[in-house]
Amino acid sequence: MSGDAASQAACETPFDAMARPQLPAWQELEAHAAAVSDTSLRALFDSDASRGTRLTAEACGLYLDFSKQRVTDETLQLLVKLARSAGVAERAEAMFRGERINVTERRAVLHVALRAPKSQQIFFDGEDVVPGVHAVLEAMGVFANDVREGRWTGHTGRPIRNVVNIGIGGSDLGPVMACQALRHVSDRSLTLRFVSNVDGTDFAEAVRDLDPAETLCIVSSKTFTTQETMANAGSARDWVLGALEDEAAIARHFVAVSTNADAVAAFGIDTANMFGFWDWVGGRYSMDSAIGLSTMIAIGPDGFRELLAGFHAMDEHFRSAPFDENLPVLMGLLAVWNTTFLGCRTLAVLPYDQYLARFPAYLQQLTMESCGKRVTLAGEPIDPAADGGYTTGPIYWGEPGTNGQHSFYQLIHQGTEVIPCDFIAFANSLNPLGRHHHLLMANVFAQAEALAFGKSSEQLVAEGCAEWLIPHRTFPGNRPSSTILADRLTPALLGSLIALYEHSVFVQGAIWNINCFDQWGVELGKQLAGKIVPELEATDEPELAHDSSTNALIRRYRRMRG
Ligand code: G6Q
C-alpha cells in the first residue's frame, strides 16, 4: 500500500457510507417540509391545547420548550428517524470510546474525559486518561488556591492581584465567557483580563492600569506557536521585565497552559509552572481543561469542579436519554430542520442574562468552526445548489436581551429572513433589584410569543389602525424559537448549558456527515499573512506577486508608513 493509500485507509470511518440525501428519512423530511410549509404555529397551537407543555424536555436543570418551533409530531418522528439512520448514537459512542473520529487530523475527540469523575474510565490508545485529567486538576487547584490566598507572590514578594490570560480562539473565548458568566461567584479582589488580538491595543489597554509586580500572566496556547499569542506573550514579558528588571521575575509572573513543553521552556517559562492537556482536546472544546485555569483562579477549585460536574451531567444525559427526550439531540435536530429543510440561514442565541453577554460569541466559534464545512467526512462536496446537495452550518449570532430588542429584533420580527431564536432565561436573578427581573422575564416570554403568533391585519383593524398603516404594523408570526428556562445561573448550570450546545453541534455534524472537529478553513489566511509580514517589514521595496488589489494595498500601506 502506498503512503497515501495507507493514511487514507487509516482515516476511513464506518460512518460515512450513505450519502445523507439518499436516506429514506431525509427524503421523507424533504416531502414533509413541503407539506407543512403552510401550517402556521397558530394553527398548531389551536389544534392542540397541550402543545406548549408536550413539546418540551428537561434535564440537568434545563427546561427546553420547543413547542414554538415549526414542527409537528410527524416532523419530530422523522427527525429522530434521521438521527438513528445517520448513526448519531454510534458516532457518539465512538467519541466516548476514544476513537479518532476527527479523521482529517487523526485525533480522538475526548473533551468528555475532561469532566469525567475519578470513578469513570475512558480509554485512549489502551490507556485510561481520567487519572491524568484529575492529576492536572489537582495541580491547577493547588496553584489557584495559592494565587487566591496570596501564597503565590510576585517577584518582589507582593501578592498577585491581577491575572492576564493571553490566548486566542479556543484558548480565549471559553475562559472569557465563563469568567464573565460566573462573576457573581468569583473572587472580586482579583482583576481578570484577557488579551487575544494581535492588535497591540488589546494588550496595551488590558494592562494600562495594572502593576506588573502584582500581575500573573497565563500564556494559554495548546500549540504554543500561535502567532497572536506569541506576540502578546512576548510583549507581556517585555512589560514585566521593563518594570522588574530581572529575568528571574519571569518564573513568578508567567505560567503556561499548553501541550508543548519544549516551546514553553524555550519561551523562558519553567515547565514546573506549566499545566498540560492533551492532543485529544480540541481548542474550542478546551475551556474545561487547563485552559480554564483563569476561570479556576476566578471562581476557585470547588466552583470549577461544580462547573465540570454540570458538563458531565449533560454528557451522561446525552449518552443515555432516548432521542425524543434528549436535549442535545432535540436541539441538534431542530437546527438541522431549520437550516437544511426550512432554509433558515442563521440562528440567533439570545440570553436574557447579562452575565451571559459573551455566550453568543463563544457559541459562534463552537458552532461555526465546527459546522462550517462544505465536504463530507469522505471528502465529497456538499453543494446546496447541486442535485443531492444540502446546507450545513447556520450562522450563529446574538446579544443579550433586552438590548437586542432595541436593535436587531425588528428584522427578526418583520424582515424577509426567518431567523430561528434560542431564548435563554433564568427564573431567579443573581442581582434581585426591585421589579427588574419580572420586567426582564416578561420581555423574553413576550418576544417568543410575538414571533410565533405575530399580529394580523384583522387584529389591527379591530384596534382601529389606519388602513394605510396596516401592512407596516402587521407581524407575520410563524417565526420559530426555543426557550431554555433554568432556575439560576450557577457554575453547574453553566457547564450543562455549554455541554448542551457542544453535543447539539455533534448531532448536527453527524447528520450532515461532516467533521465537526477540524478547522482547515483558518489555515490559508494564516499562511498568506506569514508571507505578507516580511513584505511589510522589508526595508527595500519588495517584489510582490499577489493579485493587483493585494499588491496595491501593501504598497499603499508601506507608503503611508513612510
Ligand atoms: C479551535 C481552534 C483554534 C485554537 C486557536 C488557538 O478549535 O483550534 O481556535 O484554539 O487557534 O490555538 P492555540 O491554543 O494552539 O494557541
mmCIF file of N, CA and C in Angstrom, residues 147 149-154 157-162 213-215:
data_model
loop_
_atom_site.group_PDB
_atom_site.id
_atom_site.type_symbol
_atom_site.label_atom_id
_atom_site.label_comp_id
_atom_site.label_asym_id
_atom_site.label_seq_id
_atom_site.Cartn_x
_atom_site.Cartn_y
_atom_site.Cartn_z
ATOM 1 N N VAL A 147 -2.694 31.362 44.515
ATOM 2 C CA VAL A 147 -2.871 32.726 43.992
ATOM 3 C C VAL A 147 -3.981 33.432 44.774
ATOM 4 N N GLU A 149 -5.165 32.928 47.666
ATOM 5 C CA GLU A 149 -4.928 33.164 49.098
ATOM 6 C C GLU A 149 -3.607 33.890 49.366
ATOM 7 N N GLY A 150 -3.000 34.389 48.299
ATOM 8 C CA GLY A 150 -1.831 35.255 48.472
ATOM 9 C C GLY A 150 -0.528 34.524 48.740
ATOM 10 N N ARG A 151 -0.521 33.202 48.635
ATOM 11 C CA ARG A 151 0.740 32.473 48.874
ATOM 12 C C ARG A 151 1.646 32.535 47.653
ATOM 13 N N TRP A 152 1.051 32.624 46.483
ATOM 14 C CA TRP A 152 1.864 32.773 45.274
ATOM 15 C C TRP A 152 2.141 34.269 45.113
ATOM 16 N N THR A 153 3.360 34.658 45.381
ATOM 17 C CA THR A 153 3.670 36.088 45.324
ATOM 18 C C THR A 153 4.456 36.403 44.061
ATOM 19 N N GLY A 154 4.469 37.665 43.705
ATOM 20 C CA GLY A 154 5.252 38.117 42.567
ATOM 21 C C GLY A 154 6.731 38.188 42.949
ATOM 22 N N GLY A 157 7.696 39.961 46.028
ATOM 23 C CA GLY A 157 7.066 39.485 47.274
ATOM 24 C C GLY A 157 5.628 39.959 47.453
ATOM 25 N N ARG A 158 5.143 40.765 46.508
ATOM 26 C CA ARG A 158 3.753 41.253 46.644
ATOM 27 C C ARG A 158 2.789 40.192 46.125
ATOM 28 N N PRO A 159 1.633 40.042 46.749
ATOM 29 C CA PRO A 159 0.661 39.047 46.254
ATOM 30 C C PRO A 159 0.125 39.429 44.871
ATOM 31 N N ILE A 160 -0.337 38.397 44.166
ATOM 32 C CA ILE A 160 -0.907 38.612 42.835
ATOM 33 C C ILE A 160 -2.314 39.174 42.990
ATOM 34 N N ARG A 161 -2.582 40.286 42.311
ATOM 35 C CA ARG A 161 -3.927 40.882 42.342
ATOM 36 C C ARG A 161 -4.578 40.847 40.966
ATOM 37 N N ASN A 162 -3.755 40.656 39.939
ATOM 38 C CA ASN A 162 -4.283 40.698 38.560
ATOM 39 C C ASN A 162 -3.856 39.444 37.808
ATOM 40 N N ALA A 213 4.171 44.123 39.073
ATOM 41 C CA ALA A 213 4.633 43.431 40.282
ATOM 42 C C ALA A 213 3.514 42.613 40.925
ATOM 43 N N GLU A 214 2.266 42.933 40.551
ATOM 44 C CA GLU A 214 1.121 42.220 41.146
ATOM 45 C C GLU A 214 0.345 41.449 40.094
ATOM 46 N N THR A 215 0.984 41.196 38.958
ATOM 47 C CA THR A 215 0.254 40.599 37.826
ATOM 48 C C THR A 215 0.828 39.245 37.437
#
